[in-house]
């Protein structure tokens, strides 16, 4: 395979260019890919699994990415491929946990409580935990649009293009998702 | 009757989207709704959720220590995988090279044997240019011939060896 060299100092490469370079052996390109996706993947995993397991699950996502990077052929956007991998690892985690815990109620309890002493940090962690529980109750398309806007920071135009919707339909979906999340957060708040 | 509701929904969709854009661009005011339009209370609730969601997503970011630790592990695994791939590629190259080399040896050996045998059976002439039997007449020639046969057998054995 022809070696795809990175230009030094060029930080405007697309995900796909970094992937090509990684596939031909460039460690620098691989590290850049990692740095680009790690904060987003970590934040999303934080909303989806208990705090104590976030590091492990996130690490597994990137190990899986590393092992299957050669199989990425550019048939979809790399970010789509990456998020599919992330969802798969999160689903694998929940399957393993459900095998340990018989009922959903026990899974909720397993999410646990923050251990930070600082009140602000506790408040934030409480919110993370409440949102975590609330998100679990939402349909997948609601979770996806919330992830795309708040974690990936994609503008509505791009979300609309990704979903194959009009801008108006996307904004409507977003509003309904936030409304549904509000209801679930109130319910989750009452349970704490 | 449905049109005014649709219009209100569309207006609310737009207000919520614009508020989310402002918050994510760092322009959101934590004091809540600025709207004086109808459905203030619904808008205010949604704006509050957006603020909490944004704040929580910031809190959910990894620390620099966590980022570096996991990066170190993943990059080490990447380097191991790369070394393994290179080792396998070299092994495959060797495996594809040997059959070609075996064939070359076999043909070379055969050509050498033919050349030596040809030299041995050529008419043997004395210094005066008179024919004096063939090279096969001498004991040395017989030894050479046996040696060539042994060489040929060795080459055949090498090419058939797995």
GROMACS .gro file of C-alpha atoms in nm:
model
  354
    1UNK     CA    1   0.000   0.000   0.000
    2UNK     CA    2   0.135   0.343  -0.093
    3UNK     CA    3   0.243   0.534   0.216
    4UNK     CA    4   0.023   0.837   0.274
    5UNK     CA    5   0.246   1.094   0.441
    6UNK     CA    6   0.116   1.367   0.668
    7UNK     CA    7   0.235   1.719   0.597
    8UNK     CA    8   0.404   1.855   0.910
    9UNK     CA    9   0.198   2.117   1.089
   10UNK     CA   10  -0.113   2.050   0.879
   11UNK     CA   11  -0.393   2.012   1.129
   12UNK     CA   12  -0.679   2.063   0.887
   13UNK     CA   13  -0.684   1.713   0.752
   14UNK     CA   14  -1.018   1.541   0.727
   15UNK     CA   15  -1.094   1.231   0.929
   16UNK     CA   16  -1.070   1.022   0.612
   17UNK     CA   17  -0.724   1.160   0.529
   18UNK     CA   18  -0.603   1.078   0.878
   19UNK     CA   19  -0.748   0.728   0.846
   20UNK     CA   20  -0.568   0.668   0.515
   21UNK     CA   21  -0.244   0.781   0.669
   22UNK     CA   22  -0.295   0.562   0.975
   23UNK     CA   23  -0.369   0.264   0.753
   24UNK     CA   24  -0.030   0.304   0.589
   25UNK     CA   25   0.144   0.310   0.926
   26UNK     CA   26   0.154   0.673   1.041
   27UNK     CA   27   0.144   0.683   1.420
   28UNK     CA   28   0.105   1.061   1.414
   29UNK     CA   29  -0.213   1.032   1.209
   30UNK     CA   30  -0.348   0.766   1.442
   31UNK     CA   31  -0.279   0.981   1.748
   32UNK     CA   32  -0.452   1.278   1.582
   33UNK     CA   33  -0.757   1.063   1.515
   34UNK     CA   34  -0.757   0.955   1.876
   35UNK     CA   35  -0.731   1.313   2.004
   36UNK     CA   36  -1.006   1.428   1.774
   37UNK     CA   37  -1.256   1.164   1.881
   38UNK     CA   38  -1.158   1.078   2.236
   39UNK     CA   39  -1.329   1.368   2.423
   40UNK     CA   40  -1.656   1.320   2.235
   41UNK     CA   41  -1.662   0.942   2.270
   42UNK     CA   42  -1.568   0.967   2.637
   43UNK     CA   43  -1.842   1.222   2.709
   44UNK     CA   44  -2.104   1.010   2.535
   45UNK     CA   45  -1.994   0.692   2.709
   46UNK     CA   46  -2.013   0.888   3.035
   47UNK     CA   47  -2.382   0.943   2.965
   48UNK     CA   48  -2.439   0.580   2.886
   49UNK     CA   49  -2.250   0.370   3.143
   50UNK     CA   50  -2.173   0.397   3.515
   51UNK     CA   51  -1.892   0.637   3.607
   52UNK     CA   52  -1.671   0.354   3.735
   53UNK     CA   53  -1.669   0.183   3.395
   54UNK     CA   54  -1.638   0.481   3.159
   55UNK     CA   55  -1.260   0.459   3.125
   56UNK     CA   56  -1.267   0.087   3.044
   57UNK     CA   57  -1.550   0.111   2.791
   58UNK     CA   58  -1.390   0.412   2.620
   59UNK     CA   59  -1.058   0.232   2.604
   60UNK     CA   60  -1.228  -0.068   2.447
   61UNK     CA   61  -1.382   0.158   2.184
   62UNK     CA   62  -1.040   0.285   2.079
   63UNK     CA   63  -0.878  -0.057   2.089
   64UNK     CA   64  -1.158  -0.183   1.864
   65UNK     CA   65  -1.105   0.118   1.637
   66UNK     CA   66  -0.734   0.044   1.618
   67UNK     CA   67  -0.790  -0.324   1.538
   68UNK     CA   68  -1.050  -0.270   1.269
   69UNK     CA   69  -0.919   0.052   1.114
   70UNK     CA   70  -0.781  -0.138   0.815
   71UNK     CA   71  -1.132  -0.255   0.732
   72UNK     CA   72  -1.260   0.102   0.692
   73UNK     CA   73  -1.304   0.155   0.319
   74UNK     CA   74  -1.466   0.499   0.312
   75UNK     CA   75  -1.813   0.374   0.222
   76UNK     CA   76  -1.950   0.596   0.496
   77UNK     CA   77  -1.811   0.894   0.685
   78UNK     CA   78  -1.550   0.791   0.937
   79UNK     CA   79  -1.741   0.961   1.218
   80UNK     CA   80  -2.046   0.746   1.136
   81UNK     CA   81  -1.828   0.436   1.146
   82UNK     CA   82  -1.673   0.548   1.474
   83UNK     CA   83  -2.008   0.615   1.642
   84UNK     CA   84  -2.142   0.278   1.524
   85UNK     CA   85  -1.840   0.115   1.687
   86UNK     CA   86  -1.902   0.316   2.005
   87UNK     CA   87  -2.270   0.214   2.017
   88UNK     CA   88  -2.169  -0.148   1.970
   89UNK     CA   89  -1.924  -0.137   2.261
   90UNK     CA   90  -2.180   0.034   2.484
   91UNK     CA   91  -2.438  -0.233   2.389
   92UNK     CA   92  -2.179  -0.506   2.463
   93UNK     CA   93  -2.120  -0.350   2.804
   94UNK     CA   94  -2.491  -0.340   2.889
   95UNK     CA   95  -2.534  -0.701   2.774
   96UNK     CA   96  -2.258  -0.807   3.010
   97UNK     CA   97  -2.405  -0.606   3.296
   98UNK     CA   98  -2.755  -0.744   3.234
   99UNK     CA   99  -2.612  -1.091   3.248
  100UNK     CA  100  -2.498  -1.003   3.600
  101UNK     CA  101  -2.806  -0.809   3.705
  102UNK     CA  102  -3.145  -0.974   3.664
  103UNK     CA  103  -3.366  -0.666   3.648
  104UNK     CA  104  -3.349  -0.318   3.506
  105UNK     CA  105  -3.401  -0.171   3.853
  106UNK     CA  106  -3.077  -0.330   3.967
  107UNK     CA  107  -2.903  -0.188   3.660
  108UNK     CA  108  -3.025   0.158   3.758
  109UNK     CA  109  -2.883   0.107   4.104
  110UNK     CA  110  -2.554  -0.007   3.953
  111UNK     CA  111  -2.513   0.334   3.791
  112UNK     CA  112  -2.417   0.449   4.137
  113UNK     CA  113  -2.341   0.778   4.300
  114UNK     CA  114  -2.057   1.023   4.254
  115UNK     CA  115  -1.775   1.019   4.503
  116UNK     CA  116  -1.659   1.383   4.461
  117UNK     CA  117  -1.663   1.606   4.770
  118UNK     CA  118  -1.692   1.939   4.595
  119UNK     CA  119  -2.056   2.056   4.586
  120UNK     CA  120  -2.036   2.197   4.233
  121UNK     CA  121  -1.880   1.876   4.111
  122UNK     CA  122  -2.149   1.681   4.295
  123UNK     CA  123  -2.421   1.891   4.130
  124UNK     CA  124  -2.267   1.833   3.788
  125UNK     CA  125  -2.222   1.464   3.856
  126UNK     CA  126  -2.582   1.446   3.979
  127UNK     CA  127  -2.692   1.599   3.651
  128UNK     CA  128  -2.478   1.354   3.455
  129UNK     CA  129  -2.636   1.069   3.647
  130UNK     CA  130  -2.989   1.206   3.601
  131UNK     CA  131  -2.932   1.262   3.230
  132UNK     CA  132  -2.784   0.913   3.204
  133UNK     CA  133  -3.102   0.762   3.343
  134UNK     CA  134  -3.324   0.991   3.138
  135UNK     CA  135  -3.144   0.910   2.813
  136UNK     CA  136  -3.192   0.537   2.866
  137UNK     CA  137  -3.568   0.592   2.844
  138UNK     CA  138  -3.558   0.785   2.516
  139UNK     CA  139  -3.603   0.633   2.169
  140UNK     CA  140  -3.281   0.592   1.972
  141UNK     CA  141  -3.348   0.879   1.729
  142UNK     CA  142  -3.397   1.120   2.022
  143UNK     CA  143  -3.072   1.002   2.181
  144UNK     CA  144  -2.892   1.035   1.847
  145UNK     CA  145  -2.992   1.396   1.785
  146UNK     CA  146  -2.899   1.494   2.139
  147UNK     CA  147  -2.561   1.327   2.092
  148UNK     CA  148  -2.505   1.496   1.756
  149UNK     CA  149  -2.588   1.843   1.888
  150UNK     CA  150  -2.439   1.836   2.237
  151UNK     CA  151  -2.152   1.590   2.212
  152UNK     CA  152  -2.043   1.611   1.848
  153UNK     CA  153  -2.144   1.979   1.829
  154UNK     CA  154  -2.279   1.937   1.477
  155UNK     CA  155  -2.483   2.230   1.344
  156UNK     CA  156  -2.847   2.164   1.264
  157UNK     CA  157  -2.780   2.188   0.889
  158UNK     CA  158  -2.534   1.901   0.912
  159UNK     CA  159  -2.760   1.695   1.132
  160UNK     CA  160  -3.039   1.744   0.876
  161UNK     CA  161  -2.806   1.630   0.597
  162UNK     CA  162  -2.697   1.327   0.799
  163UNK     CA  163  -3.056   1.229   0.876
  164UNK     CA  164  -3.181   1.302   0.525
  165UNK     CA  165  -3.435   1.551   0.666
  166UNK     CA  166  -3.526   1.912   0.609
  167UNK     CA  167  -3.384   2.166   0.850
  168UNK     CA  168  -3.734   2.229   0.989
  169UNK     CA  169  -3.792   1.859   1.052
  170UNK     CA  170  -3.457   1.834   1.228
  171UNK     CA  171  -3.532   2.129   1.455
  172UNK     CA  172  -3.872   1.980   1.532
  173UNK     CA  173  -3.709   1.646   1.618
  174UNK     CA  174  -3.461   1.830   1.839
  175UNK     CA  175  -3.733   2.017   2.027
  176UNK     CA  176  -3.930   1.695   2.082
  177UNK     CA  177  -3.616   1.517   2.201
  178UNK     CA  178  -3.538   1.791   2.452
  179UNK     CA  179  -3.901   1.788   2.566
  180UNK     CA  180  -3.893   1.411   2.614
  181UNK     CA  181  -3.562   1.440   2.799
  182UNK     CA  182  -3.714   1.707   3.027
  183UNK     CA  183  -3.997   1.471   3.125
  184UNK     CA  184  -3.756   1.184   3.189
  185UNK     CA  185  -3.519   1.404   3.387
  186UNK     CA  186  -3.803   1.511   3.615
  187UNK     CA  187  -3.891   1.145   3.666
  188UNK     CA  188  -3.527   1.053   3.729
  189UNK     CA  189  -3.491   1.346   3.969
  190UNK     CA  190  -3.788   1.223   4.168
  191UNK     CA  191  -3.632   0.879   4.200
  192UNK     CA  192  -3.306   1.015   4.352
  193UNK     CA  193  -5.757   2.478   1.409
  194UNK     CA  194  -5.441   2.281   1.357
  195UNK     CA  195  -5.263   2.559   1.169
  196UNK     CA  196  -5.211   2.798   1.462
  197UNK     CA  197  -5.076   2.502   1.666
  198UNK     CA  198  -4.841   2.407   1.387
  199UNK     CA  199  -4.727   2.766   1.365
  200UNK     CA  200  -4.666   2.778   1.740
  201UNK     CA  201  -4.477   2.446   1.723
  202UNK     CA  202  -4.260   2.575   1.439
  203UNK     CA  203  -4.193   2.893   1.634
  204UNK     CA  204  -4.103   2.690   1.942
  205UNK     CA  205  -3.878   2.459   1.734
  206UNK     CA  206  -3.693   2.765   1.608
  207UNK     CA  207  -3.662   2.924   1.953
  208UNK     CA  208  -3.529   2.604   2.109
  209UNK     CA  209  -3.281   2.549   1.825
  210UNK     CA  210  -3.156   2.908   1.842
  211UNK     CA  211  -3.118   2.886   2.219
  212UNK     CA  212  -2.920   2.561   2.186
  213UNK     CA  213  -2.697   2.725   1.924
  214UNK     CA  214  -2.628   3.019   2.158
  215UNK     CA  215  -2.554   2.798   2.459
  216UNK     CA  216  -2.319   2.574   2.261
  217UNK     CA  217  -2.144   2.879   2.118
  218UNK     CA  218  -2.086   2.997   2.474
  219UNK     CA  219  -2.344   3.272   2.456
  220UNK     CA  220  -2.617   3.111   2.667
  221UNK     CA  221  -2.733   3.302   2.976
  222UNK     CA  222  -2.781   3.074   3.273
  223UNK     CA  223  -3.070   3.292   3.397
  224UNK     CA  224  -3.307   3.109   3.162
  225UNK     CA  225  -3.577   3.223   2.922
  226UNK     CA  226  -3.563   3.557   2.747
  227UNK     CA  227  -3.878   3.496   2.552
  228UNK     CA  228  -4.197   3.694   2.592
  229UNK     CA  229  -4.383   3.485   2.337
  230UNK     CA  230  -4.668   3.249   2.419
  231UNK     CA  231  -4.570   2.911   2.568
  232UNK     CA  232  -4.311   3.088   2.782
  233UNK     CA  233  -4.331   2.825   3.049
  234UNK     CA  234  -4.274   2.539   2.802
  235UNK     CA  235  -3.988   2.728   2.637
  236UNK     CA  236  -3.838   2.810   2.975
  237UNK     CA  237  -3.844   2.442   3.073
  238UNK     CA  238  -3.678   2.337   2.750
  239UNK     CA  239  -3.416   2.608   2.787
  240UNK     CA  240  -3.341   2.488   3.138
  241UNK     CA  241  -3.295   2.132   3.009
  242UNK     CA  242  -3.061   2.259   2.737
  243UNK     CA  243  -2.853   2.444   2.994
  244UNK     CA  244  -2.834   2.137   3.220
  245UNK     CA  245  -2.750   1.914   2.926
  246UNK     CA  246  -2.474   2.148   2.810
  247UNK     CA  247  -2.335   2.182   3.160
  248UNK     CA  248  -2.343   1.804   3.211
  249UNK     CA  249  -2.174   1.738   2.876
  250UNK     CA  250  -1.893   1.974   2.983
  251UNK     CA  251  -1.866   1.790   3.315
  252UNK     CA  252  -1.856   1.459   3.128
  253UNK     CA  253  -1.537   1.556   2.944
  254UNK     CA  254  -1.228   1.348   3.026
  255UNK     CA  255  -0.947   1.491   3.237
  256UNK     CA  256  -0.607   1.545   3.071
  257UNK     CA  257  -0.469   1.262   3.287
  258UNK     CA  258  -0.732   1.017   3.167
  259UNK     CA  259  -0.683   1.124   2.805
  260UNK     CA  260  -0.307   1.077   2.830
  261UNK     CA  261  -0.328   0.745   3.014
  262UNK     CA  262  -0.565   0.584   2.768
  263UNK     CA  263  -0.374   0.734   2.474
  264UNK     CA  264  -0.052   0.578   2.601
  265UNK     CA  265  -0.216   0.237   2.625
  266UNK     CA  266  -0.389   0.255   2.287
  267UNK     CA  267  -0.078   0.384   2.106
  268UNK     CA  268   0.132   0.106   2.262
  269UNK     CA  269  -0.119  -0.149   2.134
  270UNK     CA  270  -0.115   0.019   1.794
  271UNK     CA  271   0.264  -0.005   1.780
  272UNK     CA  272   0.247  -0.376   1.875
  273UNK     CA  273  -0.009  -0.442   1.606
  274UNK     CA  274   0.200  -0.255   1.349
  275UNK     CA  275   0.513  -0.456   1.439
  276UNK     CA  276   0.315  -0.780   1.411
  277UNK     CA  277   0.179  -0.678   1.069
  278UNK     CA  278   0.531  -0.600   0.945
  279UNK     CA  279   0.663  -0.931   1.077
  280UNK     CA  280   0.384  -1.121   0.899
  281UNK     CA  281   0.442  -0.928   0.576
  282UNK     CA  282   0.813  -1.023   0.583
  283UNK     CA  283   0.729  -1.388   0.649
  284UNK     CA  284   0.485  -1.392   0.358
  285UNK     CA  285   0.744  -1.235   0.131
  286UNK     CA  286   0.996  -1.506   0.227
  287UNK     CA  287   0.737  -1.777   0.164
  288UNK     CA  288   0.662  -1.642  -0.184
  289UNK     CA  289   1.035  -1.602  -0.264
  290UNK     CA  290   1.148  -1.962  -0.180
  291UNK     CA  291   0.948  -2.152  -0.447
  292UNK     CA  292   1.090  -1.919  -0.713
  293UNK     CA  293   1.438  -1.975  -0.577
  294UNK     CA  294   1.383  -2.351  -0.566
  295UNK     CA  295   1.285  -2.350  -0.935
  296UNK     CA  296   1.590  -2.142  -1.023
  297UNK     CA  297   1.816  -2.387  -0.838
  298UNK     CA  298   1.657  -2.682  -1.013
  299UNK     CA  299   1.699  -2.531  -1.358
  300UNK     CA  300   2.052  -2.413  -1.283
  301UNK     CA  301   2.150  -2.756  -1.156
  302UNK     CA  302   2.003  -2.925  -1.459
  303UNK     CA  303   2.187  -2.689  -1.694
  304UNK     CA  304   2.515  -2.750  -1.512
  305UNK     CA  305   2.469  -3.127  -1.527
  306UNK     CA  306   2.397  -3.115  -1.900
  307UNK     CA  307   2.702  -2.896  -1.956
  308UNK     CA  308   2.932  -3.129  -1.763
  309UNK     CA  309   2.793  -3.440  -1.933
  310UNK     CA  310   2.832  -3.274  -2.269
  311UNK     CA  311   3.194  -3.194  -2.194
  312UNK     CA  312   3.251  -3.553  -2.080
  313UNK     CA  313   3.113  -3.715  -2.395
  314UNK     CA  314   3.288  -3.475  -2.634
  315UNK     CA  315   3.551  -3.647  -2.846
  316UNK     CA  316   3.887  -3.644  -2.667
  317UNK     CA  317   4.175  -3.518  -2.883
  318UNK     CA  318   4.544  -3.539  -2.816
  319UNK     CA  319   4.775  -3.236  -2.852
  320UNK     CA  320   4.836  -3.334  -3.216
  321UNK     CA  321   4.465  -3.306  -3.284
  322UNK     CA  322   4.406  -3.681  -3.324
  323UNK     CA  323   4.091  -3.837  -3.189
  324UNK     CA  324   4.161  -4.048  -2.889
  325UNK     CA  325   3.829  -4.185  -2.764
  326UNK     CA  326   3.595  -3.978  -2.548
  327UNK     CA  327   3.650  -3.813  -2.216
  328UNK     CA  328   3.453  -4.100  -2.063
  329UNK     CA  329   3.748  -4.326  -2.117
  330UNK     CA  330   3.938  -4.195  -1.816
  331UNK     CA  331   3.873  -4.285  -1.451
  332UNK     CA  332   3.864  -3.917  -1.363
  333UNK     CA  333   3.584  -3.868  -1.609
  334UNK     CA  334   3.384  -4.150  -1.447
  335UNK     CA  335   3.431  -3.988  -1.108
  336UNK     CA  336   3.317  -3.656  -1.246
  337UNK     CA  337   3.017  -3.822  -1.403
  338UNK     CA  338   2.921  -3.986  -1.075
  339UNK     CA  339   2.966  -3.653  -0.902
  340UNK     CA  340   2.732  -3.486  -1.150
  341UNK     CA  341   2.472  -3.756  -1.093
  342UNK     CA  342   2.503  -3.707  -0.718
  343UNK     CA  343   2.464  -3.332  -0.766
  344UNK     CA  344   2.153  -3.390  -0.975
  345UNK     CA  345   2.004  -3.620  -0.711
  346UNK     CA  346   2.070  -3.357  -0.445
  347UNK     CA  347   1.898  -3.089  -0.649
  348UNK     CA  348   1.594  -3.312  -0.704
  349UNK     CA  349   1.579  -3.385  -0.330
  350UNK     CA  350   1.599  -3.016  -0.242
  351UNK     CA  351   1.322  -2.918  -0.481
  352UNK     CA  352   1.091  -3.191  -0.351
  353UNK     CA  353   1.162  -3.115   0.014
  354UNK     CA  354   0.865  -2.944   0.183
   0.00000   0.00000   0.00000
